[in-house]
Coordinates of C-alpha atoms in Angstrom, one line a residue:
X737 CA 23.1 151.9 74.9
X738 CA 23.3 155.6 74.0
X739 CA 21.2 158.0 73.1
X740 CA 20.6 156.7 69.6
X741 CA 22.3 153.1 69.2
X742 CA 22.1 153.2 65.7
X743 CA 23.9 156.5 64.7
X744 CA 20.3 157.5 63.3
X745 CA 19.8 160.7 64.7
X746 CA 16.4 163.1 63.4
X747 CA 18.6 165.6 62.5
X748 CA 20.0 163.4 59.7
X749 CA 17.1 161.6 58.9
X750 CA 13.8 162.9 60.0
X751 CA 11.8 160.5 62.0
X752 CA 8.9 161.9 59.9
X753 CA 10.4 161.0 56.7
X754 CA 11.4 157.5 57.8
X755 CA 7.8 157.5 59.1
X756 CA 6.3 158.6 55.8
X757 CA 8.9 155.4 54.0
X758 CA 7.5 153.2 56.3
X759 CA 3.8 153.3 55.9
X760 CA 4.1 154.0 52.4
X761 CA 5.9 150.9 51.8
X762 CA 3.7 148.9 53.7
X763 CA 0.8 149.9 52.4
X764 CA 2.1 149.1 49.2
X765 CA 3.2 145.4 50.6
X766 CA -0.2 145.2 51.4
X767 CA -2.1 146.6 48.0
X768 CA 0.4 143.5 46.1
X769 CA -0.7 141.0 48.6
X770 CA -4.0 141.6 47.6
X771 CA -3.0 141.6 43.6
X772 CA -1.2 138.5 44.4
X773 CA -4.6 137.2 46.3
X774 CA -6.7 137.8 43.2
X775 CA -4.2 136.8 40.4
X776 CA -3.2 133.7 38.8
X777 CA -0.6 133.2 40.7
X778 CA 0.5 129.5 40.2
X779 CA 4.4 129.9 38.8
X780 CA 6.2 127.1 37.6
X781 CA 10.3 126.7 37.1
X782 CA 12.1 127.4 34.3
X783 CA 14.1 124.0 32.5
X784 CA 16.5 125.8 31.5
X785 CA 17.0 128.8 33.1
X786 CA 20.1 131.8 32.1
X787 CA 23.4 130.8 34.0
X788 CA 23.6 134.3 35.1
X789 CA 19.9 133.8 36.9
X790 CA 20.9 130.5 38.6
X791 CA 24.1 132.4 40.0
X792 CA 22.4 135.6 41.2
X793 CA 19.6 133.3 42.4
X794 CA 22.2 131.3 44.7
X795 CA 24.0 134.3 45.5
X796 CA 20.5 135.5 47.4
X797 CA 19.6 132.1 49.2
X798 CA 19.4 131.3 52.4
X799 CA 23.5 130.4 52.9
X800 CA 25.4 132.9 50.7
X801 CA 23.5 136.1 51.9
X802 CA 22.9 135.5 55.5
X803 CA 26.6 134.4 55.5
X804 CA 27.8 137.2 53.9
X805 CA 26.1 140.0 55.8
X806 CA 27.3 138.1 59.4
X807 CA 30.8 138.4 58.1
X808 CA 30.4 142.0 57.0
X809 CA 28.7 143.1 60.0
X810 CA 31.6 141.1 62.1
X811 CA 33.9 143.3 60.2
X812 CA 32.2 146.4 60.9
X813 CA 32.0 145.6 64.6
X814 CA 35.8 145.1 65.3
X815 CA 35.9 148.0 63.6
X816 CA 34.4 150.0 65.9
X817 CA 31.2 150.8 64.2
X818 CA 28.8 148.2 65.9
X819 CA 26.0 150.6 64.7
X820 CA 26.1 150.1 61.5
X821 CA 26.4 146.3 62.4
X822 CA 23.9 146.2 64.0
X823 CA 21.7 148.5 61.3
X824 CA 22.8 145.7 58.8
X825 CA 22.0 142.6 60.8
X826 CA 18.6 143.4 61.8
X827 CA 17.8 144.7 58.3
X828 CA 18.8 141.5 56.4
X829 CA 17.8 139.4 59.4
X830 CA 14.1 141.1 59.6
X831 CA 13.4 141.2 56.2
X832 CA 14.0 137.5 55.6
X833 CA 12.0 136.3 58.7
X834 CA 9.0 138.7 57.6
X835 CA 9.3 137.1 54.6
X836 CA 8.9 134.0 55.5
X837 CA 6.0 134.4 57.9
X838 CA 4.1 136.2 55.6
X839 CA 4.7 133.1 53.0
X840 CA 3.5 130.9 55.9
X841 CA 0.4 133.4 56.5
X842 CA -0.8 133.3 52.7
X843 CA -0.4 129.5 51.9
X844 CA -2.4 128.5 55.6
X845 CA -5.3 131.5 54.9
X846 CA -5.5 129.7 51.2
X847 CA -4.2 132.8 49.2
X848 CA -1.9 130.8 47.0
X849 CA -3.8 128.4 45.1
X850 CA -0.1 127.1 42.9
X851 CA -0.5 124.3 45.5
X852 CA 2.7 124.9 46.8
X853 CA 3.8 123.8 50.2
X854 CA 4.4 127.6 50.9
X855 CA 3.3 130.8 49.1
X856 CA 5.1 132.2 46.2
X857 CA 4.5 135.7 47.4
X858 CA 6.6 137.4 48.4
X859 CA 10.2 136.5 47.4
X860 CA 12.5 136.3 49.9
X861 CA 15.5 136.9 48.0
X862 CA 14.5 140.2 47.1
X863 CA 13.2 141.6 50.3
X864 CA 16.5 140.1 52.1
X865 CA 18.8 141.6 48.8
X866 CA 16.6 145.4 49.1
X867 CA 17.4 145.4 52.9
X868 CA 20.6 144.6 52.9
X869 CA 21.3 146.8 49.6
X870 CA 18.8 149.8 51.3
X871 CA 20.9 149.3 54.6
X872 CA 24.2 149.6 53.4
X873 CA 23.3 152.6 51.0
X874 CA 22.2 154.2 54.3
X875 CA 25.6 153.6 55.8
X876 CA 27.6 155.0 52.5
X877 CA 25.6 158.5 52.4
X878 CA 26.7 158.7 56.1
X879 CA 30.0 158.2 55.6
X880 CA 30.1 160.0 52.5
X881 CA 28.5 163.6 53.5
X882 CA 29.5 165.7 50.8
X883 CA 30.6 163.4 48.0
X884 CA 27.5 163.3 45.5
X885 CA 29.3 161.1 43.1
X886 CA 29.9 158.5 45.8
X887 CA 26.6 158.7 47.4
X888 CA 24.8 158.7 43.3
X889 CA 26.9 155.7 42.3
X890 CA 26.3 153.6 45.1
X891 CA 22.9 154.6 45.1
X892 CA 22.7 153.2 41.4
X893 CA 24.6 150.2 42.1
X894 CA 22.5 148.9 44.7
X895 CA 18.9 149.4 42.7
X896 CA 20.9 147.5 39.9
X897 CA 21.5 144.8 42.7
X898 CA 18.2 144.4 43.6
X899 CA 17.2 144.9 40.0
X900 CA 19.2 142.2 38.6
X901 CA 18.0 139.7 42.2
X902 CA 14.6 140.3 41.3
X903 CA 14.9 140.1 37.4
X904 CA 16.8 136.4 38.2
X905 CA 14.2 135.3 40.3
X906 CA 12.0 135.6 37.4
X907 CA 14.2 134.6 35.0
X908 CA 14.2 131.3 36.7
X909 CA 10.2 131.3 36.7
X910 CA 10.5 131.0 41.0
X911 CA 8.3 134.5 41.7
X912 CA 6.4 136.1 39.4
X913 CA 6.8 140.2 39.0
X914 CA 4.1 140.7 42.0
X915 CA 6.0 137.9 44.0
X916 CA 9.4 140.2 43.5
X917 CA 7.3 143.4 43.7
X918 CA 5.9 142.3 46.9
X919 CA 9.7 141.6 48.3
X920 CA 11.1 144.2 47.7
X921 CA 7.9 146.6 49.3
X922 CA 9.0 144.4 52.4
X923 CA 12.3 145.3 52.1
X924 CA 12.1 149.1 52.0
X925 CA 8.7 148.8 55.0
X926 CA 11.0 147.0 57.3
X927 CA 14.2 149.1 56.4
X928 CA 12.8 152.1 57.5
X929 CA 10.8 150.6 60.4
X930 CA 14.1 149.1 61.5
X931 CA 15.7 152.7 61.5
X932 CA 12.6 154.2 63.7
X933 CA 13.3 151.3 66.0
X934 CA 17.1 151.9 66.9
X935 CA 16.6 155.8 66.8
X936 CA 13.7 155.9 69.5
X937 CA 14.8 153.1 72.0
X938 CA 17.5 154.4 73.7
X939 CA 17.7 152.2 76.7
X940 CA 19.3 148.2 77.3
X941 CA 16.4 147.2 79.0
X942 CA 14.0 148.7 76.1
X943 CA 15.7 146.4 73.7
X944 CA 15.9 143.6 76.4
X945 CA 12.0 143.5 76.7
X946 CA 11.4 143.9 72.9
X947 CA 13.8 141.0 72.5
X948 CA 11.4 139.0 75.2
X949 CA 8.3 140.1 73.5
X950 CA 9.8 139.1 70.2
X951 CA 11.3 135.7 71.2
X952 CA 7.9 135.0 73.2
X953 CA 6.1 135.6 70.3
X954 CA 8.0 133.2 68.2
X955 CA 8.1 130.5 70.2
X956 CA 4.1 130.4 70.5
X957 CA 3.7 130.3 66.7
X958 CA 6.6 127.4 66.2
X959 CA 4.4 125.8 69.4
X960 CA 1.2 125.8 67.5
X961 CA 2.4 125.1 63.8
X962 CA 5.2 122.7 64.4
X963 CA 2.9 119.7 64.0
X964 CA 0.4 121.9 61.1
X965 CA 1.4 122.8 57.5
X966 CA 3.4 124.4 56.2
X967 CA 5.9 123.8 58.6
X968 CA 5.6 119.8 58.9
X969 CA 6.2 119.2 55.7
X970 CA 9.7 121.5 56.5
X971 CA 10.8 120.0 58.6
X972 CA 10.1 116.2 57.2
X973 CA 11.8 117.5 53.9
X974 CA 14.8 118.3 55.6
X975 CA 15.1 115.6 58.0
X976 CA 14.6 113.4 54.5
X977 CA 17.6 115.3 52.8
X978 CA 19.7 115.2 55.6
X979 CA 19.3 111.1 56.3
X980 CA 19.8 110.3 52.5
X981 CA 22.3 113.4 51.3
X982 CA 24.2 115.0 54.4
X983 CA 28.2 114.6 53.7
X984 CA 29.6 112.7 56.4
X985 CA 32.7 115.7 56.5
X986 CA 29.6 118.0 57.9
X987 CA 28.0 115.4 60.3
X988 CA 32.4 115.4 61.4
X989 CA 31.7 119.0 61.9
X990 CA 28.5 119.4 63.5
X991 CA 29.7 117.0 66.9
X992 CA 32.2 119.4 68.8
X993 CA 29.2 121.9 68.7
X994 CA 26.7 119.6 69.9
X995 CA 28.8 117.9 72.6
X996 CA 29.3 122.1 73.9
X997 CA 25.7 122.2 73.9
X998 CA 24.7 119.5 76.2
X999 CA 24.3 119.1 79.1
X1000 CA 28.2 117.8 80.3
X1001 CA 29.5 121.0 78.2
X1002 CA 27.1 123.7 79.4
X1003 CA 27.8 122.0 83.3
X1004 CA 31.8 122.6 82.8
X1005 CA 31.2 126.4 81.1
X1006 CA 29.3 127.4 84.1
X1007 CA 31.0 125.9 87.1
X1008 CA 34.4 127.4 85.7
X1009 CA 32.2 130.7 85.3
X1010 CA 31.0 130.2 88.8
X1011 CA 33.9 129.7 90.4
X1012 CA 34.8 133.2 89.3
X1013 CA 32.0 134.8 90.4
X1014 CA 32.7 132.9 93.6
X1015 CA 36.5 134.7 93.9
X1016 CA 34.6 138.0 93.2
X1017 CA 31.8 138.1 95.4
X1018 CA 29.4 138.4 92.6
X1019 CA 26.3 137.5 94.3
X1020 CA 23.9 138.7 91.9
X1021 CA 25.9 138.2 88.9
X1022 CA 25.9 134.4 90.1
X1023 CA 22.1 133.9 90.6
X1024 CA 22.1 135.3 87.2
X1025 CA 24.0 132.8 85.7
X1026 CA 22.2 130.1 88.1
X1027 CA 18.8 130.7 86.9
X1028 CA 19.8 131.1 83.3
X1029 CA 21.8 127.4 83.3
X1030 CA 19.4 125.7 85.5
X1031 CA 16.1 127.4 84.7
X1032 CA 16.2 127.4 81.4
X1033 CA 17.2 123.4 81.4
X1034 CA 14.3 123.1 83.9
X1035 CA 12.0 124.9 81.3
X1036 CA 12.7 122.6 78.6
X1037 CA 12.4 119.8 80.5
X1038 CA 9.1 120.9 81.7
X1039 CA 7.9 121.8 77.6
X1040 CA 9.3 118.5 76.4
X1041 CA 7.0 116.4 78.9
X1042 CA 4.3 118.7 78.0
X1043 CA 4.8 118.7 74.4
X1044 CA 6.0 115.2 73.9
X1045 CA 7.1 115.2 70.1
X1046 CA 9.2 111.9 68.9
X1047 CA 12.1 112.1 67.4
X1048 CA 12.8 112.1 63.7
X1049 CA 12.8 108.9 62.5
X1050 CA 14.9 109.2 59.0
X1051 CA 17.8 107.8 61.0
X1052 CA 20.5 109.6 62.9
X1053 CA 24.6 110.3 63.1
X1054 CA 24.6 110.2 66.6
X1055 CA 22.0 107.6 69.1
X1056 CA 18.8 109.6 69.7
X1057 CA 18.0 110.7 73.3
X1058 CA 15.3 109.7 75.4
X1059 CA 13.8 113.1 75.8
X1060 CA 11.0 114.7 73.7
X1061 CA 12.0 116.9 70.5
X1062 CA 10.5 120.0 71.1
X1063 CA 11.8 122.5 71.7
X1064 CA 15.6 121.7 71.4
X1065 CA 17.1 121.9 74.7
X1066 CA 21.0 122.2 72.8
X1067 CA 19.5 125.2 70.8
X1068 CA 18.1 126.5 74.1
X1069 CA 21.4 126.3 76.0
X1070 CA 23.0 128.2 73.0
X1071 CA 20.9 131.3 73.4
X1072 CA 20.5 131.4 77.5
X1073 CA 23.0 129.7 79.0
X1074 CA 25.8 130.4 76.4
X1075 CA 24.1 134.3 75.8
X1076 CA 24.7 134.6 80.1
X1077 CA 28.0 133.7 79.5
X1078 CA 28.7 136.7 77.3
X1079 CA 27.0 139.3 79.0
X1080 CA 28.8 138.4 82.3
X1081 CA 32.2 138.0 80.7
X1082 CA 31.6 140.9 78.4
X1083 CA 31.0 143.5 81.4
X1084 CA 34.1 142.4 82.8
X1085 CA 35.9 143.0 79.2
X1086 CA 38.2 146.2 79.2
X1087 CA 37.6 147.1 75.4
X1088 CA 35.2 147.7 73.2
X1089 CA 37.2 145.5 70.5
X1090 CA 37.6 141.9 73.0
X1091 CA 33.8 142.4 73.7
X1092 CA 32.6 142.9 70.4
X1093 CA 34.7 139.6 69.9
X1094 CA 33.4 137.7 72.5
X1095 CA 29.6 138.0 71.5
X1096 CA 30.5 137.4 67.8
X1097 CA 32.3 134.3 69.4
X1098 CA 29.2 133.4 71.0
X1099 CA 26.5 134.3 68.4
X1100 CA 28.7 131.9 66.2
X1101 CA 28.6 129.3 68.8
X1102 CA 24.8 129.3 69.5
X1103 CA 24.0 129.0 65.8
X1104 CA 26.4 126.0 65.7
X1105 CA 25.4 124.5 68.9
X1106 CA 21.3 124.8 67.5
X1107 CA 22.1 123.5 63.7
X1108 CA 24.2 120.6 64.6
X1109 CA 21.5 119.0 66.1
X1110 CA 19.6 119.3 62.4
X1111 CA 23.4 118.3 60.6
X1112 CA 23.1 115.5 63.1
X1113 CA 19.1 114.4 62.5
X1114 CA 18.2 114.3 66.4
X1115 CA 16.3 117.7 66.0
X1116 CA 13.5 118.9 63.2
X1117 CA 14.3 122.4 62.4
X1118 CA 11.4 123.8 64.2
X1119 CA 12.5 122.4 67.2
X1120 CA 15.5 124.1 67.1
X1121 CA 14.2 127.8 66.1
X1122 CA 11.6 127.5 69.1
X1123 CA 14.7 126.7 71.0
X1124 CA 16.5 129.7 70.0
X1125 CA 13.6 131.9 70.8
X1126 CA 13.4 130.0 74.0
X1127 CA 16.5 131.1 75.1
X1128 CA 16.4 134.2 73.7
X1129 CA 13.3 134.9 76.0
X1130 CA 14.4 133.0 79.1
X1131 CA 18.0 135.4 78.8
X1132 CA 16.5 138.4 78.4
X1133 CA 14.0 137.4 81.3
X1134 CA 17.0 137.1 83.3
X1135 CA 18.7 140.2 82.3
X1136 CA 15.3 142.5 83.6
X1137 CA 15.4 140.2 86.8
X1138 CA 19.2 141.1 87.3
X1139 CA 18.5 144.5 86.8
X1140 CA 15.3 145.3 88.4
X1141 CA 17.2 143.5 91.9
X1142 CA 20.3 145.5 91.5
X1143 CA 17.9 148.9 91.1
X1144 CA 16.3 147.7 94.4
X1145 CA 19.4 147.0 95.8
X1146 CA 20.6 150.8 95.3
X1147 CA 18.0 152.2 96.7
X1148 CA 18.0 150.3 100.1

């Protein structure tokens, strides 16, 4: 990675000013936390609510907007600007998992008394709509420099955005002003945190061991609260829905995926991988891809005795397995063994264009591999995030393996 990954450099927007964004928006996040702690702040839906607010509403769930900024940020990268895709993914993709943790935090520590399964505050659509908004109004002044109309009317146009996302949420009576308040604090504190971030680590492996540190982290929290509220309840509401209202045309879908992620699909992947690295001589590029396809099966096999969660029992497309639930060995295998796959064949890539490709190939494939198993009602969807982070963590354990051997290996 280069000496600033994200195109962010101090001359152009001064660490200290992105510093001074940050804290002040957290602190303000915090100040409404503790509004929303002492209000009334039981909210209750709206009967009837305005047809504009039900379509702005469902434009800022959890399909359209996630979907939408993946596709855009795809676009950007075989554009050449993975910067800015990046700057966009891990806005929208932060802001929304903040979000939700923080929803998780409040309703456990009893600050939402609406008796809710999870807190009201704060809304998730309008942190996720302010960061994604905020991050893209950062891209258009860079691009712009010197036109002031361009930068002022895009400027407007996106507080109208998260204006009118907010103002909806309302509308609808799902958040209350604090609720929507409290988002969009979140959005702006993690916006500019974000930007800190990818201007001040400037390495691959800096990234690689925040990406452990991260993954680890969410993995122990899914491990604790899989079987505690909030998160039951989750994921026995959507193993419910799935049983009684899943399309069968999705459940169609949802098998090519899973049959890639088990264990006869993974198997085939890496022996025809292997047998390249074989050709080349690739010694440490093979034991890479060994311990990522057999260690992180062995890990999961090893958690899933240890953990020994049943299967859901609100019936099934497919037979269930024998092994445990948690964590999701398929969702695992989609971020380690599939994640190996694109690092090794991405280094071996000749453009930047065929490599962006291949991971956005693969990021697609992961997330398929992981939610099939929900589509198909083997899996609860905890189980399947702790696998992600699983094999997020067991990858980028790898990866600093692999690199601390090859630096010993130079210097011999």
């Amino acid at each position: 990675m280069g000496s600033d990954p994200a195109g962010l450099t101090p001359r152009t927007y001064g660490r200290s000013a992105l510093a001074g964004v940050a804290v002040a928006a957290w602190v303000t996040y915090v100040a409404l936390v503790v509004a929303f702690w002492a209000s009334t702040n039981a909210t209750e839906p709206v009967a009837h609510p305005p047809s504009w607010a039900r379509t702005v509403g469902e434009l800022g769930g959890w399909a359209v907007l996630p979907a939408g900024t993946f596709l855009l940020a795809l676009a950007l990268a075989l554009a050449g600007r993975s910067a800015a895709a990046v700057l966009l993914v891990g806005a929208v993709a932060g802001a929304g998992v903040l979000a939700y943790v923080s929803k998780v935090v409040l309703q456990v520590v009893g600050a939402d008394d609406g008796g809710g399964r999870i807190s009201d505050y704060p809304s998730t659509h309008a942190a996720a709509t302010v960061a994604l908004t905020g991050a893209l109004t950062v891209l258009v002044w860079r691009a712009s420099e010197e036109r002031t109309v361009v930068r002022t009317l895009f400027g407007v146009t996106a507080l109208a955005v998260s204006a009118a996302m907010g103002w909806a949420r309302v509308a609808q009576g799902r958040h209350s002003v604090i609720d929507v308040l409290g988002g969009a604090g979140l959005g702006v504190a993690w916006l500019a945190t974000w930007m800190l971030a990818l201007a001040s680590i400037r390495s691959i492996r800096a990234w690689v061991t925040v990406t452990l540190c991260v993954s680890l982290a969410g993995f122990a929290l899914l491990a604790v609260g899989y079987d505690e509220q909030p998160l039951a309840s989750v994921d026995h509401e959507v193993t419910e829905w799935v049983s009684a209202s899943m399309p069968s045309w999705a459940e169609s879908l949802a098998r090519p995926p899973s049959w890639i992620g088990g264990w006869i699909g993974i198997t085939a992947i890496g022996i025809v991988l292997g047998v390249v690295l074989l050709r080349e001589r690739a010694w440490l590029d093979l034991g890479f891809l060994l311990a990522t396809f057999a260690g992180s099966h062995i890990v999961v096999a090893v958690l899933k005795d240890g953990f020994d969660r049943p299967r859901p029992d609100h019936g099934s497309a497919v037979g269930l397995p024998s092994s445990a639930s948690f964590p999701s060995g398929h969702a695992t295998a989609g971020a380690a063994s599939l994640g190996a796959v694109a690092v090794l064949a991405a280094e071996r890539l000749p453009s930047q264009r065929a490599r962006v490709s291949l991971w956005a190939l693969v990021v697609t494939g992961g997330l398929a591999v992981g939610g099939s198993r929900v589509v198909l009602n083997v899996h609860y969807v905890s189980d399947v995030l702790a696998g992600w982070c699983l094999g997020l963590a067991w990858l980028a354990a790898c990866l600093l393996a692999r690199e601390g051997l090859r630096d010993r290996i130079h210097r011999v």
